[in-house]
GROMACS .gro file of C-alpha atoms in nm:
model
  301
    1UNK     CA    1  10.349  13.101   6.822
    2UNK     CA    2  10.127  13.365   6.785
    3UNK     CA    3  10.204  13.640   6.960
    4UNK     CA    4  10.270  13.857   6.647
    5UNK     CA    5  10.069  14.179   6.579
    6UNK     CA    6   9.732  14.255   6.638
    7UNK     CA    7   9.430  14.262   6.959
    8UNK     CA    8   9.495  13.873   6.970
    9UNK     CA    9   9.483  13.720   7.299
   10UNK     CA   10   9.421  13.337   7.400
   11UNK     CA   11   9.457  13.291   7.772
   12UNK     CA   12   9.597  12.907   7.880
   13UNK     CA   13   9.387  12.729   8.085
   14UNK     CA   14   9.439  12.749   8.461
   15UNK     CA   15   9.676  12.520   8.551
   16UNK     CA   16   9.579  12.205   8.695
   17UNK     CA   17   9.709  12.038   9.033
   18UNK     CA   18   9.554  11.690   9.017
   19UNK     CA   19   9.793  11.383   8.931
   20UNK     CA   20   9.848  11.276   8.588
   21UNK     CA   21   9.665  10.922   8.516
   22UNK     CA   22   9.891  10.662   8.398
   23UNK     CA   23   9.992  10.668   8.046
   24UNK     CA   24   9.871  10.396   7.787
   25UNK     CA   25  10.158  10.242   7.632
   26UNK     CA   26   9.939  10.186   7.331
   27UNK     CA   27   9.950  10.582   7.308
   28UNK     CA   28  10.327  10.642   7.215
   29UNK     CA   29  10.285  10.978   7.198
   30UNK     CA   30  10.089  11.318   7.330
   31UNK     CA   31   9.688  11.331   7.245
   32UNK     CA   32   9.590  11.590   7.005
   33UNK     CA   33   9.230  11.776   6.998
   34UNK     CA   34   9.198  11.938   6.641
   35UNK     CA   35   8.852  12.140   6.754
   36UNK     CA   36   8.802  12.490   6.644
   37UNK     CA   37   9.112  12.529   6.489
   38UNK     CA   38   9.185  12.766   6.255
   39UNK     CA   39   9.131  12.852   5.904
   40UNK     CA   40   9.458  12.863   5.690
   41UNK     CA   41   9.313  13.211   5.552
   42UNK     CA   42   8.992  13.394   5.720
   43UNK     CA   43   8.700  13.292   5.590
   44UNK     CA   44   8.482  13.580   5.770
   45UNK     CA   45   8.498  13.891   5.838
   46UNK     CA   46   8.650  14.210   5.709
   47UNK     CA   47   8.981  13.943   5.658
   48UNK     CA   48   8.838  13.708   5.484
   49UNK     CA   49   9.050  13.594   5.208
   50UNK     CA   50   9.356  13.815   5.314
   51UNK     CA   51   9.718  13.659   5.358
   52UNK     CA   52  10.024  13.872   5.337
   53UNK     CA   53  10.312  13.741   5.111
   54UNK     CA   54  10.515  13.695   5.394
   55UNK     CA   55  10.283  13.404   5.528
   56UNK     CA   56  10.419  13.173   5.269
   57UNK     CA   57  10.750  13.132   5.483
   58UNK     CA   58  10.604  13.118   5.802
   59UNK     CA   59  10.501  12.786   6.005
   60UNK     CA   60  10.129  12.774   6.077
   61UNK     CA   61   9.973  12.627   6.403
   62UNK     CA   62   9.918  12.266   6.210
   63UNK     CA   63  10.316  12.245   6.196
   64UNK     CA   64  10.346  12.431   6.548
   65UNK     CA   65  10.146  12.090   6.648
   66UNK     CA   66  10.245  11.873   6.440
   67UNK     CA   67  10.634  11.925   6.557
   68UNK     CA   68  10.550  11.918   6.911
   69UNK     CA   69  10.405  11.584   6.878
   70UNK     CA   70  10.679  11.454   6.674
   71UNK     CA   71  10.896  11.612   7.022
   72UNK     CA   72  10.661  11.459   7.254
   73UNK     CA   73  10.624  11.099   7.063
   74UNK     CA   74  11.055  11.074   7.087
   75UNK     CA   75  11.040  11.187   7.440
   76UNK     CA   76  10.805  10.973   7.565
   77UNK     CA   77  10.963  10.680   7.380
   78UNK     CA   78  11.298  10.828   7.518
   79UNK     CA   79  11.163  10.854   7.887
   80UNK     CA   80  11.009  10.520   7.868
   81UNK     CA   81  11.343  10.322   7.805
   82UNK     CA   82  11.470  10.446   8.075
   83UNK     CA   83  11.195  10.302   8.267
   84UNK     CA   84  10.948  10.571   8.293
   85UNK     CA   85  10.642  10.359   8.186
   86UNK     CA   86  10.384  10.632   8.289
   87UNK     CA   87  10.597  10.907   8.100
   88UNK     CA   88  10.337  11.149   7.914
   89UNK     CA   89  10.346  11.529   7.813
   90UNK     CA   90  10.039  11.760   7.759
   91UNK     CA   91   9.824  11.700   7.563
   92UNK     CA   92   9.790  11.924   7.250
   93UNK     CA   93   9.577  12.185   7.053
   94UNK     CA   94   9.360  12.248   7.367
   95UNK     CA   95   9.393  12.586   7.317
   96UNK     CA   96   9.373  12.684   6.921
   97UNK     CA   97   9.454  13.067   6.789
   98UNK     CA   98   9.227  13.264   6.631
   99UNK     CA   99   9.460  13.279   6.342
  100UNK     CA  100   9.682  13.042   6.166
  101UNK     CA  101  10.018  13.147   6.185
  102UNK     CA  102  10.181  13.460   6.340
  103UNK     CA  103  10.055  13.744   6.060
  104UNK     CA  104   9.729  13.716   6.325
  105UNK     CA  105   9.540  13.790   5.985
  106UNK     CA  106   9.191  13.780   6.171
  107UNK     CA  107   9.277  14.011   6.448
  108UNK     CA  108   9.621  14.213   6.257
  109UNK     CA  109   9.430  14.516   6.208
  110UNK     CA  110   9.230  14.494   6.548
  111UNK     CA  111   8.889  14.311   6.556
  112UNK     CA  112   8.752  14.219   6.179
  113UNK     CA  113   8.417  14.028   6.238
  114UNK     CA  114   8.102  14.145   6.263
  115UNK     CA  115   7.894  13.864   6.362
  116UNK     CA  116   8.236  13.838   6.636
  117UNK     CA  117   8.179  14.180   6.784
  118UNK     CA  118   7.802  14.161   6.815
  119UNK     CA  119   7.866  13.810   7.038
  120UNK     CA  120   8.164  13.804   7.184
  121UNK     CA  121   8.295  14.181   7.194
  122UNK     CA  122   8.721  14.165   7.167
  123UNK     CA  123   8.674  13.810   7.313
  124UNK     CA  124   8.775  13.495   7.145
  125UNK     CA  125   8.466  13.291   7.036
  126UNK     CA  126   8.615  12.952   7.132
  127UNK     CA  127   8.751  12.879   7.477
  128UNK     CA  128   9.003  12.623   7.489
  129UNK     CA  129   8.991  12.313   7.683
  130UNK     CA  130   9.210  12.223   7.934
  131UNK     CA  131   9.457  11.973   7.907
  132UNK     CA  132   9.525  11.699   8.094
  133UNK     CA  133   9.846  11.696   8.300
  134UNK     CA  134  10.167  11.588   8.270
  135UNK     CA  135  10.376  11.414   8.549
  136UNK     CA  136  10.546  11.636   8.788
  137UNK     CA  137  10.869  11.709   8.594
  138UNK     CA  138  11.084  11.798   8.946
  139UNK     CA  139  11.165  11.448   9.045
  140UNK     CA  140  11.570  11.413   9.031
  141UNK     CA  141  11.546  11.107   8.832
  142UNK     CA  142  11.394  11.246   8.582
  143UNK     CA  143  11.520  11.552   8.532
  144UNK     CA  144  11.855  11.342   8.507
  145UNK     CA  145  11.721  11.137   8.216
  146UNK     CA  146  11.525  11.471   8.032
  147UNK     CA  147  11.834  11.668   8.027
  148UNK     CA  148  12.132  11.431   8.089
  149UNK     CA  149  12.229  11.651   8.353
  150UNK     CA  150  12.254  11.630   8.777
  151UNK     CA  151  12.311  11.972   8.932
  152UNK     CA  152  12.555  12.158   8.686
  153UNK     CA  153  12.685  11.861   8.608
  154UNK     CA  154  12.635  11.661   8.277
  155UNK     CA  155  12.550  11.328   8.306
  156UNK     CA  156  12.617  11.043   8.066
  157UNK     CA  157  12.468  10.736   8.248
  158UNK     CA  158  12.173  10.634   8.454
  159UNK     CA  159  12.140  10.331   8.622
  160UNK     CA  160  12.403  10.179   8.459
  161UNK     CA  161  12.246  10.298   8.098
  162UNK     CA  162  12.440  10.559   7.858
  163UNK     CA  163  12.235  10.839   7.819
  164UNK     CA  164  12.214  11.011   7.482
  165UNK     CA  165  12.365  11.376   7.527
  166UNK     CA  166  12.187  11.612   7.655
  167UNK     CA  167  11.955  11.357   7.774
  168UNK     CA  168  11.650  11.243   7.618
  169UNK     CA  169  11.560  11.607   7.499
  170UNK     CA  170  11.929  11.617   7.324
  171UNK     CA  171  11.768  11.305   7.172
  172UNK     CA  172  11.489  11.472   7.058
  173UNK     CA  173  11.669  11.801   6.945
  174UNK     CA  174  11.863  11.570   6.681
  175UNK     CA  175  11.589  11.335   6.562
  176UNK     CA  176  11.310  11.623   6.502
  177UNK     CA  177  11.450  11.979   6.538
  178UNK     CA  178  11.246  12.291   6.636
  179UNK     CA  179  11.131  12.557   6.386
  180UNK     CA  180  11.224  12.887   6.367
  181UNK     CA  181  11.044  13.197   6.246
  182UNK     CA  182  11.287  13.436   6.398
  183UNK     CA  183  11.332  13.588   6.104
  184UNK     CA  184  11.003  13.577   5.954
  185UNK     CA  185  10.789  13.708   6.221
  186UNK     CA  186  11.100  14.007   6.280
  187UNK     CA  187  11.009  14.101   5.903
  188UNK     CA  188  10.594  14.081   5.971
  189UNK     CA  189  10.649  14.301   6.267
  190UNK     CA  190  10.857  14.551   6.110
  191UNK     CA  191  10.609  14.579   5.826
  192UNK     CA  192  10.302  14.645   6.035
  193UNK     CA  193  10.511  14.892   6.225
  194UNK     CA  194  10.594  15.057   5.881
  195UNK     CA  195  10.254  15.002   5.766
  196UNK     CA  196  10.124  15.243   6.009
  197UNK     CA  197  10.312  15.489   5.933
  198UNK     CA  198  10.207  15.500   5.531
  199UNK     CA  199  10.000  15.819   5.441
  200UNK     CA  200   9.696  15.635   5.312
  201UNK     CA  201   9.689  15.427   5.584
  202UNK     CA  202   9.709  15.737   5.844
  203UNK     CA  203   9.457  15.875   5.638
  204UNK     CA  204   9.162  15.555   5.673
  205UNK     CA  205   9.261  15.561   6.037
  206UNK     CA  206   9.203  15.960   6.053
  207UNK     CA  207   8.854  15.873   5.897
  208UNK     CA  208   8.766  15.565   6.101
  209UNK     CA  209   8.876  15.798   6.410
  210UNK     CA  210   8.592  16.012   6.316
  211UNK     CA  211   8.335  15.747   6.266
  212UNK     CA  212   8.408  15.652   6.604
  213UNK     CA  213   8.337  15.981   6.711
  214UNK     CA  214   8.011  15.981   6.571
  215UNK     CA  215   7.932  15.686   6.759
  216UNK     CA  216   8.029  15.839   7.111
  217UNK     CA  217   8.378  15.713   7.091
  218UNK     CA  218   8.707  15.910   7.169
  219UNK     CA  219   8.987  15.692   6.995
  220UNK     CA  220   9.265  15.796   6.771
  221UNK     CA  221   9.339  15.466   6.638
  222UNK     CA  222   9.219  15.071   6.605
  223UNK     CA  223   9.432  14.986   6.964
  224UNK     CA  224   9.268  15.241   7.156
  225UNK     CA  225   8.988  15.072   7.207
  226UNK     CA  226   9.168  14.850   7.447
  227UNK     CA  227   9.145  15.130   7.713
  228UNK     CA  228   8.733  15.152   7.678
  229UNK     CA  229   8.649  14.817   7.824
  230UNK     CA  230   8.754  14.551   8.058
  231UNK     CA  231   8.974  14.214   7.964
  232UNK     CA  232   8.957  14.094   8.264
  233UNK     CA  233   8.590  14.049   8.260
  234UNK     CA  234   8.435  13.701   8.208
  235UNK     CA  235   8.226  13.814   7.952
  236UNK     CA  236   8.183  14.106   7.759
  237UNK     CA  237   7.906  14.363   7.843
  238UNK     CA  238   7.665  14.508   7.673
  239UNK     CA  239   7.878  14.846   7.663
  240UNK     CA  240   8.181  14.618   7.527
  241UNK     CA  241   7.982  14.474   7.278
  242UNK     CA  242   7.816  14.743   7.154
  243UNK     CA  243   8.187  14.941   7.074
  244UNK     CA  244   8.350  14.621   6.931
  245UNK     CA  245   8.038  14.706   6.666
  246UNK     CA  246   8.090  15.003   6.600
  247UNK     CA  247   8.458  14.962   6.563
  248UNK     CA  248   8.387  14.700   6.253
  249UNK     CA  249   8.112  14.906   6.133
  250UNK     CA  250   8.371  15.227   6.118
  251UNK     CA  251   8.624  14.938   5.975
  252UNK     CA  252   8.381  14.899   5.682
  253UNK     CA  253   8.255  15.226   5.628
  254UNK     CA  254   8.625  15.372   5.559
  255UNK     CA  255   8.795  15.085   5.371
  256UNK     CA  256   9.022  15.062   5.673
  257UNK     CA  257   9.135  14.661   5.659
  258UNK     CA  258   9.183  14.703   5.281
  259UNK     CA  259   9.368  15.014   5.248
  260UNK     CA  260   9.615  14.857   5.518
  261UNK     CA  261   9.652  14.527   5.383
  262UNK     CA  262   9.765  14.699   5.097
  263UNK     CA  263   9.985  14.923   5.229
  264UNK     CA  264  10.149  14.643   5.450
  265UNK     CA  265  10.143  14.371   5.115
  266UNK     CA  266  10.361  14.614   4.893
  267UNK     CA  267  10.594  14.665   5.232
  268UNK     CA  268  10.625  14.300   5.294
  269UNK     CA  269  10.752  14.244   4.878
  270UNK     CA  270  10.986  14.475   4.922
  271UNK     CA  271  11.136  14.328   5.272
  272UNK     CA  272  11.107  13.971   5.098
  273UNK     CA  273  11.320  14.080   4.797
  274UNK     CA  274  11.546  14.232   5.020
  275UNK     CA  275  11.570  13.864   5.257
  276UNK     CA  276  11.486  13.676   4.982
  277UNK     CA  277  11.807  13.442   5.010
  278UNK     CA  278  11.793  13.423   5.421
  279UNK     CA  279  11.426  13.323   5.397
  280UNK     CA  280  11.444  13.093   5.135
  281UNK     CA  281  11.700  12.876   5.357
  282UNK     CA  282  11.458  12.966   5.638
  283UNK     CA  283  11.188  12.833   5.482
  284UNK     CA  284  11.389  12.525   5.347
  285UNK     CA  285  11.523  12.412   5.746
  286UNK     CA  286  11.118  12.456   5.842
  287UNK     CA  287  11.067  12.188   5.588
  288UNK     CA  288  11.315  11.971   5.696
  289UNK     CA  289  11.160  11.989   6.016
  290UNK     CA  290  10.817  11.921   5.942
  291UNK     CA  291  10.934  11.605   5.735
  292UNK     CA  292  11.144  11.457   6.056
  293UNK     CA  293  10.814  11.474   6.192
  294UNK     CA  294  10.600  11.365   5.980
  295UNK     CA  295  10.832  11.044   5.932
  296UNK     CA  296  10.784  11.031   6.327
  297UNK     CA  297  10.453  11.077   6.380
  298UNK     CA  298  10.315  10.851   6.085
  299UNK     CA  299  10.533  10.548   6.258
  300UNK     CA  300  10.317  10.633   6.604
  301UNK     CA  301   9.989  10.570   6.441
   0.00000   0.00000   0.00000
């Protein structure tokens, strides 16, 4: 979901190779972990309180999650009629965003928080858990039953059973739906390209550049710091800690955050008055979603 704009990276746990445990068929659908998620709007930082207009029209992480496990609750009831008692999926929110949706608010303008950068460097402060797995997905039958299909074949029976079309996930594309932010997150990128571009924002970034200097730092803009120290490290070092602070000290010092998120917010009204009409459906077929699921996964609990 979000892999809009910004220094924002969440790696997935490594995967796992041990066998699923048996599913509890008092648990009709996937488990969800709701730790460390995140804030609707920043509550810290040089962000805090900031949300873009076009935010209101995108899908945050809750309804990333909360359609998934509507998906996963009809598959697994799907899979299960079919006779795959032990069917489960992953389990979900193991691995939260820093931000809620795809604007990336905490991280859009590179790294934000102080208290962050003097702990973590450009790392994320919460690592996520892993999940536990699901069954291995490659056995024939199953596949057959998932996606009503054997080879390139489709398949409308198993065992002597119709299959719904498509197979159970053709069961669970018509009962919950998917949601899509195509649109949406095309818009937020194309404003925080266009954002950059502004003259006052060129101008805080010219004057952050140079507070960077003064700290030791060669780096035209916020992204360049990505070439000074190591991601690949397991934590961040004293040298990578110590430029993540100066980078949101220089943030502070020259308005930078502000002056973009206002550049960026006027952008963004003009792009929504321009989609208004597109959106608004948009926005409309996200709710429609989101209640299928709802309905679905207040019935599994």
């Amino acid at each position: 979901m979000l892999a809009g704009c910004g220094q924002q990276t969440n790696d997935a746990p490594p995967a796992q190779k041990t066998p699923a445990p048996a599913a509890d068929p008092a648990q009709p659908g996937p488990k969800v972990f709701r730790e460390n998620w995140p804030d609707k709007v920043p509550t810290r930082g040089l962000a805090k309180g900031l949300a873009l207009p076009l935010e209101a029209y995108m899908p945050s992480y809750a309804d990333e999650i909360a359609v998934q496990q509507a998906r996963d609750t009809a598959e697994i009831a799907c899979m299960r009629r079919y006779g795959f008692d032990n069917w489960r999926t992953e389990d979900l929110g193991t691995a939260p965003p820093l931000a809620a949706n795809a604007s990336n608010m905490p991280r859009r303008y590179g790294l934000t928080d102080l208290a962050e950068a003097k702990e973590y460097g450009y790392r994320p402060p919460h690592p996520g858990r892993e999940s536990t797995p699901p069954p291995e997905l490659d056995a024939p039958d199953a596949v057959t039953v998932l996606q009503g299909r054997q080879g390139d074949g489709a398949v409308t029976s198993f065992k002597g059973k119709a299959l719904p079309e498509g197979g159970c996930t053709g069961e669970v594309d018509r009962k919950v739906g998917t949601l899509d932010a195509n649109l949406v997150e095309r818009l937020s990128a194309e404003s925080f390209e266009r954002s950059q571009k502004t003259t006052a924002v060129k101008a805080a970034m010219g004057q952050w550049s140079l507070c960077m200097k003064d700290r030791g730092y060669q780096v035209n803009d916020v992204w360049d710091t990505e070439k000074l120290h190591s991601p690949a490290a397991d934590t961040a070092s004293s040298e990578e800690i110590e430029l993540a602070t100066a980078d949101v000290e220089c943030k502070t010092t020259t308005n930078l955050v502000k002056v973009w998120f206002d550049e960026e917010t006027t952008i963004q009204k003009q792009l929504i008055k321009k989609n208004e009409s597109n959106l608004d459906k948009a926005r409309s077929r996200k709710d429609s979603t989101l209640s299928a699921a709802s309905v679905i996964n207040t019935a599994a609990h």
